[in-house]
Amino acid sequence: MPQAALLDLVADAEDLGGTSLDPSLPSVLHLRRYAKFVAGSSEIGEDPALSQQVGTTLLDLVALSLGASADVAEMAGMRGLRAVRVHEILAAIKSGFAGQAFSPRDVALKLGLSARYIQDLLQETGKSFTARVMELRLQKARAMLASGRHNRTKVSEIAYGCGFSEISYFNQAFRRRFGAAPTHFRESNRENR
């Protein structure tokens, strides 16, 4: 952590060297989760722009955790905290998308945020909650249809297992996304194996 950059955000940061952070503070919780994510990712160092964004986010979260002033906290919250929340939202979507009744409300309850705030944050990324869930469901269905492990699984069972509640809707969405009906996609993959 660059000391000068931290001192720009938290004037007395040098005096806080041995101070314990309150683990119940949202900024400390987010810092811990984000640091775990960064430590487990091997792709970050390969992209200079991404590395810079990760560094800024970590700096902002450390500043918030150390008790940054109101102006700095507002600026850091708009950068770092929002980025961490988007990451947490995306992780929650990835873990729950296959549930047929999965909704922004489920993510909101899990993360302690409002469903509206979740929708707003995702809109800022350029892809809505619904679009993200649909893409994950379709990709999972596509992988299952292409896999030899699921040769005996009915297409309808795959659709239900991926979170779709109506087979006709699944067929339309799959055809629109991949250019073939699920059964034709499966057959063409069998021929190519």
Coordinates of N, CA and C in Angstrom, one line a residue:
M1 N 0.9 -1.2 0.0 CA 0.0 0.0 0.0 C 0.9 1.2 0.0
P2 N 0.8 2.1 -1.0 CA 1.6 3.3 -1.0 C 1.3 4.2 0.1
Q3 N 2.3 4.5 0.9 CA 2.1 5.3 2.1 C 1.6 6.7 1.8
A4 N 2.2 7.3 0.8 CA 1.7 8.7 0.4 C 0.3 8.8 0.0
A5 N -0.1 7.8 -0.8 CA -1.5 7.7 -1.2 C -2.5 7.5 -0.1
L6 N -2.1 6.7 0.9 CA -2.9 6.4 2.1 C -3.0 7.7 2.9
L7 N -1.9 8.4 3.1 CA -1.9 9.6 3.9 C -2.7 10.7 3.2
D8 N -2.8 10.7 1.9 CA -3.7 11.7 1.2 C -5.2 11.4 1.6
L9 N -5.5 10.2 1.9 CA -6.9 9.8 2.2 C -7.2 9.9 3.7
V10 N -6.2 9.4 4.5 CA -6.4 9.4 6.0 C -5.2 10.1 6.6
A11 N -5.4 11.3 7.0 CA -4.3 12.1 7.5 C -3.5 11.5 8.6
D12 N -4.1 10.8 9.5 CA -3.4 10.3 10.7 C -3.1 8.8 10.5
A13 N -3.0 8.3 9.3 CA -2.8 6.9 9.1 C -1.5 6.4 9.7
E14 N -0.4 7.2 9.8 CA 0.8 6.7 10.4 C 0.6 6.4 11.9
D15 N -0.3 7.1 12.5 CA -0.5 6.9 14.0 C -1.4 5.7 14.3
L16 N -2.0 5.1 13.2 CA -2.9 4.0 13.4 C -2.2 2.6 13.1
G17 N -0.9 2.6 13.0 CA -0.1 1.4 12.7 C -0.5 0.2 13.5
G18 N -0.6 0.2 14.8 CA -0.9 -1.0 15.6 C -2.3 -1.1 16.0
T19 N -3.2 -0.3 15.5 CA -4.6 -0.3 15.9 C -5.3 -1.4 15.2
S20 N -6.2 -2.1 16.1 CA -7.0 -3.2 15.5 C -8.2 -2.6 14.8
L21 N -8.6 -3.2 13.8 CA -9.8 -2.8 13.0 C -11.0 -3.5 13.6
D22 N -12.1 -2.8 13.6 CA -13.4 -3.4 14.1 C -13.9 -4.3 13.0
P23 N -13.9 -5.7 13.2 CA -14.3 -6.6 12.2 C -15.7 -6.5 11.8
S24 N -16.6 -5.8 12.6 CA -18.0 -5.7 12.3 C -18.3 -4.6 11.3
L25 N -17.3 -3.7 11.1 CA -17.6 -2.6 10.2 C -17.7 -3.1 8.8
P26 N -18.7 -2.6 8.0 CA -18.9 -3.0 6.6 C -17.6 -2.8 5.8
S27 N -16.9 -1.7 6.0 CA -15.7 -1.5 5.2 C -14.6 -2.6 5.4
V28 N -14.5 -3.0 6.7 CA -13.6 -4.1 7.1 C -14.0 -5.4 6.5
L29 N -15.3 -5.7 6.5 CA -15.8 -6.9 5.9 C -15.6 -7.0 4.4
H30 N -15.8 -5.8 3.8 CA -15.6 -5.8 2.3 C -14.1 -5.9 2.0
L31 N -13.3 -5.2 2.8 CA -11.8 -5.3 2.6 C -11.4 -6.7 2.7
R32 N -11.8 -7.5 3.7 CA -11.4 -8.9 3.9 C -11.9 -9.7 2.7
R33 N -13.1 -9.5 2.2 CA -13.6 -10.3 1.1 C -12.9 -10.0 -0.2
Y34 N -12.6 -8.7 -0.4 CA -12.0 -8.2 -1.6 C -10.5 -8.7 -1.6
A35 N -9.9 -8.6 -0.5 CA -8.5 -9.1 -0.4 C -8.4 -10.6 -0.7
K36 N -9.4 -11.4 -0.2 CA -9.4 -12.8 -0.5 C -9.6 -13.0 -2.0
F37 N -10.5 -12.3 -2.6 CA -10.7 -12.4 -4.1 C -9.4 -12.1 -4.8
V38 N -8.8 -11.0 -4.5 CA -7.6 -10.6 -5.2 C -6.5 -11.6 -5.0
A39 N -6.3 -12.1 -3.8 CA -5.3 -13.1 -3.5 C -5.5 -14.4 -4.3
G40 N -6.8 -14.7 -4.6 CA -7.1 -15.9 -5.3 C -7.2 -15.8 -6.9
S41 N -6.9 -14.6 -7.4 CA -7.0 -14.3 -8.8 C -5.6 -14.2 -9.4
S42 N -5.4 -15.0 -10.5 CA -4.1 -15.0 -11.1 C -4.1 -14.0 -12.3
E43 N -5.2 -13.6 -12.8 CA -5.3 -12.8 -14.0 C -5.0 -11.3 -13.8
I44 N -5.1 -10.8 -12.5 CA -5.0 -9.4 -12.3 C -3.7 -8.8 -12.7
G45 N -2.6 -9.5 -12.4 CA -1.3 -8.9 -12.7 C -1.0 -8.8 -14.2
E46 N -1.8 -9.5 -15.0 CA -1.6 -9.5 -16.5 C -2.2 -8.3 -17.2
D47 N -3.0 -7.6 -16.5 CA -3.7 -6.4 -17.1 C -3.4 -5.2 -16.3
P48 N -2.5 -4.2 -16.8 CA -2.2 -3.1 -16.1 C -3.3 -2.2 -15.6
A49 N -4.3 -2.0 -16.5 CA -5.5 -1.2 -16.1 C -6.3 -1.9 -14.9
L50 N -6.4 -3.2 -15.0 CA -7.1 -3.9 -13.9 C -6.3 -3.9 -12.6
S51 N -5.0 -4.0 -12.7 CA -4.1 -3.9 -11.5 C -4.3 -2.5 -10.9
Q52 N -4.3 -1.5 -11.7 CA -4.5 -0.2 -11.1 C -5.9 0.0 -10.4
Q53 N -6.9 -0.6 -11.1 CA -8.2 -0.5 -10.5 C -8.3 -1.3 -9.2
V54 N -7.7 -2.4 -9.1 CA -7.6 -3.2 -7.9 C -6.9 -2.5 -6.8
G55 N -5.8 -1.9 -7.2 CA -5.0 -1.1 -6.2 C -5.8 0.1 -5.6
T56 N -6.5 0.8 -6.5 CA -7.4 1.9 -6.1 C -8.5 1.4 -5.1
T57 N -9.1 0.3 -5.5 CA -10.2 -0.3 -4.7 C -9.6 -0.7 -3.3
L58 N -8.5 -1.3 -3.3 CA -7.9 -1.7 -2.0 C -7.5 -0.5 -1.1
L59 N -7.0 0.5 -1.8 CA -6.6 1.7 -1.1 C -7.9 2.4 -0.5
D60 N -8.9 2.5 -1.3 CA -10.2 3.1 -0.8 C -10.7 2.3 0.4
L61 N -10.7 1.0 0.3 CA -11.3 0.1 1.4 C -10.4 0.2 2.7
V62 N -9.1 0.3 2.5 CA -8.3 0.5 3.7 C -8.6 1.9 4.3
A63 N -8.7 2.9 3.5 CA -9.0 4.3 4.0 C -10.3 4.3 4.7
L64 N -11.3 3.6 4.2 CA -12.6 3.6 4.8 C -12.5 2.8 6.2
S65 N -11.8 1.7 6.2 CA -11.6 0.9 7.4 C -10.9 1.7 8.5
L66 N -10.0 2.6 8.1 CA -9.2 3.4 9.1 C -9.9 4.6 9.5
G67 N -11.1 4.9 8.9 CA -11.9 6.0 9.4 C -11.6 7.3 8.6
A68 N -11.6 7.2 7.3 CA -11.4 8.4 6.4 C -12.4 9.5 6.7
S69 N -12.0 10.7 6.4 CA -12.9 11.9 6.7 C -14.1 11.7 5.8
A70 N -15.1 12.5 6.1 CA -16.4 12.4 5.4 C -16.3 12.6 3.9
D71 N -15.5 13.5 3.4 CA -15.3 13.8 2.0 C -14.6 12.6 1.3
V72 N -13.5 12.2 2.0 CA -12.7 11.0 1.4 C -13.6 9.8 1.5
A73 N -14.3 9.6 2.6 CA -15.2 8.4 2.7 C -16.2 8.4 1.6
E74 N -16.8 9.5 1.2 CA -17.8 9.6 0.2 C -17.1 9.2 -1.2
M75 N -16.0 9.8 -1.4 CA -15.3 9.5 -2.7 C -14.9 8.0 -2.8
A76 N -14.3 7.5 -1.7 CA -13.9 6.1 -1.7 C -15.1 5.2 -1.8
G77 N -16.2 5.5 -1.1 CA -17.4 4.7 -1.2 C -17.9 4.6 -2.6
M78 N -17.8 5.7 -3.4 CA -18.2 5.7 -4.8 C -17.3 4.9 -5.6
R79 N -16.1 4.8 -5.3 CA -15.1 4.0 -6.1 C -15.0 2.6 -5.5
G80 N -14.3 2.4 -4.4 CA -13.9 1.1 -3.9 C -15.1 0.3 -3.4
L81 N -15.9 0.9 -2.6 CA -17.0 0.1 -2.0 C -18.0 -0.3 -3.0
R82 N -18.3 0.5 -4.0 CA -19.2 0.1 -5.0 C -18.6 -1.0 -5.9
A83 N -17.3 -0.9 -6.1 CA -16.7 -2.0 -6.9 C -16.7 -3.3 -6.2
V84 N -16.5 -3.3 -4.9 CA -16.6 -4.5 -4.1 C -18.0 -5.0 -4.0
R85 N -19.0 -4.1 -3.9 CA -20.3 -4.6 -3.8 C -20.7 -5.2 -5.2
V86 N -20.3 -4.6 -6.3 CA -20.6 -5.3 -7.6 C -20.0 -6.7 -7.6
H87 N -18.8 -6.8 -7.2 CA -18.1 -8.1 -7.1 C -18.9 -9.1 -6.3
E88 N -19.4 -8.7 -5.1 CA -20.2 -9.5 -4.2 C -21.5 -9.9 -4.9
I89 N -22.1 -8.9 -5.6 CA -23.4 -9.2 -6.2 C -23.2 -10.2 -7.3
L90 N -22.1 -10.1 -8.1 CA -21.8 -11.0 -9.2 C -21.6 -12.4 -8.7
A91 N -20.8 -12.5 -7.5 CA -20.6 -13.8 -6.9 C -21.9 -14.4 -6.4
A92 N -22.8 -13.6 -5.9 CA -24.0 -14.1 -5.4 C -24.9 -14.6 -6.5
I93 N -24.9 -13.9 -7.6 CA -25.6 -14.3 -8.8 C -25.1 -15.6 -9.3
K94 N -23.8 -15.7 -9.4 CA -23.1 -16.9 -9.9 C -23.5 -18.2 -9.1
S95 N -23.6 -18.0 -7.8 CA -23.9 -19.1 -6.9 C -25.4 -19.5 -6.8
G96 N -26.3 -18.5 -7.2 CA -27.7 -18.8 -7.1 C -28.5 -18.8 -8.3
F97 N -27.9 -18.5 -9.5 CA -28.7 -18.3 -10.7 C -29.6 -19.5 -11.1
A98 N -29.2 -20.7 -10.7 CA -30.0 -21.9 -11.2 C -31.3 -22.1 -10.5
G99 N -31.6 -21.3 -9.4 CA -32.8 -21.5 -8.7 C -34.0 -20.8 -9.6
Q100 N -35.1 -21.5 -9.8 CA -36.1 -21.0 -10.6 C -36.7 -19.7 -10.1
A101 N -36.8 -19.5 -8.8 CA -37.4 -18.3 -8.3 C -36.3 -17.3 -7.9
F102 N -35.1 -17.5 -8.4 CA -34.0 -16.6 -8.0 C -34.3 -15.2 -8.5
S103 N -34.0 -14.2 -7.6 CA -34.4 -12.8 -8.0 C -33.4 -11.8 -7.3
P104 N -33.5 -10.6 -7.6 CA -32.6 -9.6 -6.9 C -32.9 -9.5 -5.4
R105 N -34.1 -9.9 -5.1 CA -34.4 -9.9 -3.6 C -33.6 -11.0 -2.9
D106 N -33.4 -12.1 -3.5 CA -32.5 -13.1 -2.9 C -31.1 -12.6 -2.6
V107 N -30.6 -11.9 -3.6 CA -29.2 -11.4 -3.5 C -29.2 -10.3 -2.4
A108 N -30.3 -9.5 -2.4 CA -30.4 -8.4 -1.5 C -30.4 -8.9 0.0
L109 N -31.2 -10.0 0.2 CA -31.3 -10.6 1.5 C -29.9 -11.1 1.9
K110 N -29.2 -11.8 1.0 CA -27.9 -12.4 1.3 C -26.9 -11.4 1.6
L111 N -26.9 -10.2 0.9 CA -25.8 -9.2 1.1 C -26.2 -8.1 2.0
G112 N -27.5 -8.0 2.4 CA -27.9 -6.9 3.3 C -28.0 -5.6 2.6
L113 N -28.4 -5.7 1.3 CA -28.6 -4.5 0.5 C -30.1 -4.4 0.0
S114 N -30.5 -3.4 -0.6 CA -31.8 -3.3 -1.2 C -31.8 -3.9 -2.6
A115 N -32.9 -4.4 -3.0 CA -33.0 -5.0 -4.4 C -32.8 -3.9 -5.4
R116 N -33.3 -2.7 -5.1 CA -33.2 -1.5 -6.0 C -31.7 -1.1 -6.2
Y117 N -31.0 -1.1 -5.1 CA -29.6 -0.7 -5.1 C -28.8 -1.7 -6.0
I118 N -29.1 -3.0 -5.8 CA -28.5 -4.1 -6.6 C -28.7 -3.8 -8.1
Q119 N -30.0 -3.6 -8.4 CA -30.3 -3.3 -9.8 C -29.6 -2.1 -10.4
D120 N -29.5 -1.0 -9.6 CA -28.8 0.2 -10.0 C -27.3 -0.1 -10.2
L121 N -26.7 -0.8 -9.3 CA -25.2 -1.1 -9.5 C -25.0 -1.9 -10.7
L122 N -25.8 -2.9 -11.0 CA -25.7 -3.7 -12.2 C -25.9 -2.9 -13.4
Q123 N -26.8 -2.0 -13.4 CA -27.1 -1.1 -14.6 C -25.8 -0.3 -14.9
E124 N -25.1 0.1 -13.9 CA -23.9 0.9 -14.1 C -22.8 0.1 -14.8
T125 N -22.9 -1.3 -14.7 CA -21.9 -2.1 -15.4 C -22.3 -2.4 -16.8
G126 N -23.6 -2.0 -17.2 CA -24.0 -2.2 -18.5 C -24.8 -3.5 -18.8
K127 N -25.0 -4.3 -17.8 CA -25.7 -5.5 -17.9 C -26.6 -5.7 -16.7
S128 N -27.9 -5.9 -17.0 CA -28.9 -6.0 -15.9 C -28.8 -7.3 -15.2
F129 N -29.5 -7.4 -14.1 CA -29.6 -8.6 -13.3 C -30.2 -9.8 -14.2
T130 N -31.3 -9.4 -14.8 CA -32.0 -10.4 -15.6 C -31.1 -10.9 -16.8
A131 N -30.4 -10.0 -17.4 CA -29.5 -10.4 -18.5 C -28.3 -11.3 -18.0
R132 N -27.8 -11.0 -16.9 CA -26.7 -11.8 -16.3 C -27.2 -13.2 -15.9
V133 N -28.4 -13.3 -15.3 CA -28.9 -14.6 -14.9 C -29.2 -15.4 -16.1
M134 N -29.8 -14.8 -17.1 CA -30.2 -15.5 -18.4 C -28.9 -16.1 -19.0
E135 N -27.9 -15.3 -19.1 CA -26.6 -15.8 -19.7 C -26.0 -16.9 -19.0
L136 N -26.0 -16.9 -17.7 CA -25.5 -18.0 -16.9 C -26.3 -19.2 -17.1
R137 N -27.6 -19.1 -17.1 CA -28.5 -20.2 -17.2 C -28.3 -20.9 -18.6
L138 N -28.2 -20.0 -19.6 CA -28.0 -20.6 -21.0 C -26.6 -21.2 -21.2
Q139 N -25.6 -20.6 -20.6 CA -24.3 -21.2 -20.7 C -24.2 -22.6 -20.0
K140 N -24.9 -22.6 -18.8 CA -24.9 -23.9 -18.1 C -25.6 -25.0 -18.9
A141 N -26.8 -24.6 -19.5 CA -27.6 -25.5 -20.3 C -26.8 -26.0 -21.5
R142 N -26.1 -25.1 -22.1 CA -25.3 -25.4 -23.3 C -24.2 -26.4 -23.0
A143 N -23.5 -26.1 -21.8 CA -22.4 -27.0 -21.4 C -23.0 -28.4 -21.1
M144 N -24.1 -28.5 -20.5 CA -24.7 -29.8 -20.2 C -25.2 -30.5 -21.4
L145 N -25.7 -29.8 -22.4 CA -26.2 -30.4 -23.6 C -25.0 -30.9 -24.5
A146 N -23.8 -30.2 -24.3 CA -22.6 -30.6 -25.1 C -21.9 -31.8 -24.4
S147 N -22.2 -32.0 -23.1 CA -21.4 -33.0 -22.4 C -22.0 -34.4 -22.6
G148 N -21.1 -35.3 -22.7 CA -21.5 -36.7 -22.8 C -22.1 -37.2 -21.5
R149 N -21.8 -36.6 -20.4 CA -22.3 -37.0 -19.1 C -23.8 -36.9 -19.0
H150 N -24.4 -36.0 -19.8 CA -25.8 -35.7 -19.7 C -26.6 -36.2 -20.9
N151 N -26.0 -37.2 -21.6 CA -26.7 -37.7 -22.8 C -28.1 -38.3 -22.5
R152 N -28.2 -38.9 -21.4 CA -29.5 -39.5 -21.0 C -30.5 -38.5 -20.3
T153 N -30.0 -37.4 -20.0 CA -30.8 -36.4 -19.3 C -31.7 -35.7 -20.3
K154 N -33.0 -35.7 -20.0 CA -34.0 -35.0 -20.9 C -33.7 -33.5 -21.0
V155 N -33.9 -32.9 -22.1 CA -33.7 -31.5 -22.3 C -34.5 -30.7 -21.3
S156 N -35.7 -31.2 -21.0 CA -36.6 -30.5 -20.0 C -36.0 -30.5 -18.7
E157 N -35.3 -31.6 -18.3 CA -34.7 -31.7 -17.0 C -33.5 -30.8 -16.9
I158 N -32.8 -30.7 -18.0 CA -31.6 -29.7 -18.1 C -32.2 -28.3 -17.9
A159 N -33.2 -28.0 -18.6 CA -33.8 -26.6 -18.5 C -34.2 -26.3 -17.1
Y160 N -34.9 -27.2 -16.5 CA -35.3 -27.0 -15.1 C -34.2 -26.9 -14.1
G161 N -33.1 -27.7 -14.4 CA -32.0 -27.7 -13.5 C -31.1 -26.4 -13.7
C162 N -31.3 -25.7 -14.8 CA -30.6 -24.5 -15.0 C -31.4 -23.2 -14.6
G163 N -32.6 -23.5 -14.1 CA -33.4 -22.4 -13.6 C -34.6 -21.9 -14.4
F164 N -34.8 -22.6 -15.5 CA -35.9 -22.2 -16.4 C -37.2 -22.9 -15.8
S165 N -38.3 -22.2 -15.9 CA -39.5 -22.8 -15.4 C -40.5 -23.2 -16.5
E166 N -40.2 -22.7 -17.7 CA -41.0 -23.0 -18.9 C -40.1 -23.5 -20.0
I167 N -40.4 -24.7 -20.6 CA -39.6 -25.3 -21.6 C -39.7 -24.5 -22.9
S168 N -40.9 -23.9 -23.2 CA -41.0 -23.2 -24.5 C -40.1 -21.9 -24.4
Y169 N -40.1 -21.3 -23.3 CA -39.3 -20.1 -23.1 C -37.8 -20.4 -23.2
F170 N -37.4 -21.6 -22.6 CA -36.0 -22.0 -22.6 C -35.6 -22.3 -24.1
N171 N -36.5 -23.0 -24.8 CA -36.2 -23.3 -26.2 C -36.0 -22.0 -27.1
Q172 N -36.9 -21.0 -26.9 CA -36.8 -19.7 -27.6 C -35.5 -19.0 -27.2
A173 N -35.2 -18.9 -25.9 CA -34.0 -18.2 -25.5 C -32.7 -18.9 -26.0
F174 N -32.7 -20.2 -25.9 CA -31.5 -21.0 -26.3 C -31.3 -20.8 -27.8
R175 N -32.4 -20.9 -28.6 CA -32.3 -20.7 -30.1 C -31.8 -19.3 -30.4
R176 N -32.3 -18.3 -29.7 CA -31.9 -16.9 -30.0 C -30.4 -16.7 -29.6
R177 N -30.0 -17.4 -28.6 CA -28.6 -17.1 -28.1 C -27.6 -18.0 -28.9
F178 N -27.9 -19.2 -29.2 CA -26.9 -20.1 -29.9 C -27.3 -20.5 -31.3
G179 N -28.4 -20.0 -31.8 CA -28.7 -20.3 -33.2 C -29.2 -21.7 -33.6
A180 N -29.6 -22.4 -32.5 CA -30.1 -23.8 -32.8 C -31.0 -24.2 -31.6
A181 N -32.0 -25.0 -31.8 CA -32.8 -25.5 -30.8 C -31.9 -26.4 -29.9
P182 N -32.3 -26.5 -28.6 CA -31.5 -27.4 -27.7 C -31.3 -28.8 -28.2
T183 N -32.3 -29.4 -28.8 CA -32.2 -30.8 -29.2 C -31.3 -30.9 -30.4
H184 N -31.3 -29.9 -31.3 CA -30.4 -29.9 -32.5 C -29.0 -29.6 -32.1
F185 N -28.8 -28.8 -31.1 CA -27.5 -28.5 -30.6 C -26.9 -29.8 -30.0
R186 N -27.7 -30.5 -29.2 CA -27.2 -31.7 -28.6 C -26.8 -32.8 -29.7
E187 N -27.7 -32.9 -30.7 CA -27.4 -33.9 -31.7 C -26.1 -33.5 -32.5
S188 N -26.0 -32.3 -32.8 CA -24.8 -31.9 -33.6 C -23.5 -32.1 -32.7
N189 N -23.6 -31.9 -31.4 CA -22.4 -32.2 -30.6 C -22.1 -33.7 -30.5
R190 N -23.2 -34.5 -30.5 CA -23.0 -36.0 -30.5 C -22.2 -36.4 -31.7
E191 N -22.6 -35.8 -32.9 CA -22.0 -36.2 -34.1 C -20.5 -35.8 -34.2
N192 N -20.2 -34.7 -33.5 CA -18.8 -34.1 -33.5 C -17.9 -34.8 -32.5
R193 N -18.4 -35.6 -31.6 CA -17.5 -36.3 -30.6 C -16.8 -37.4 -31.2

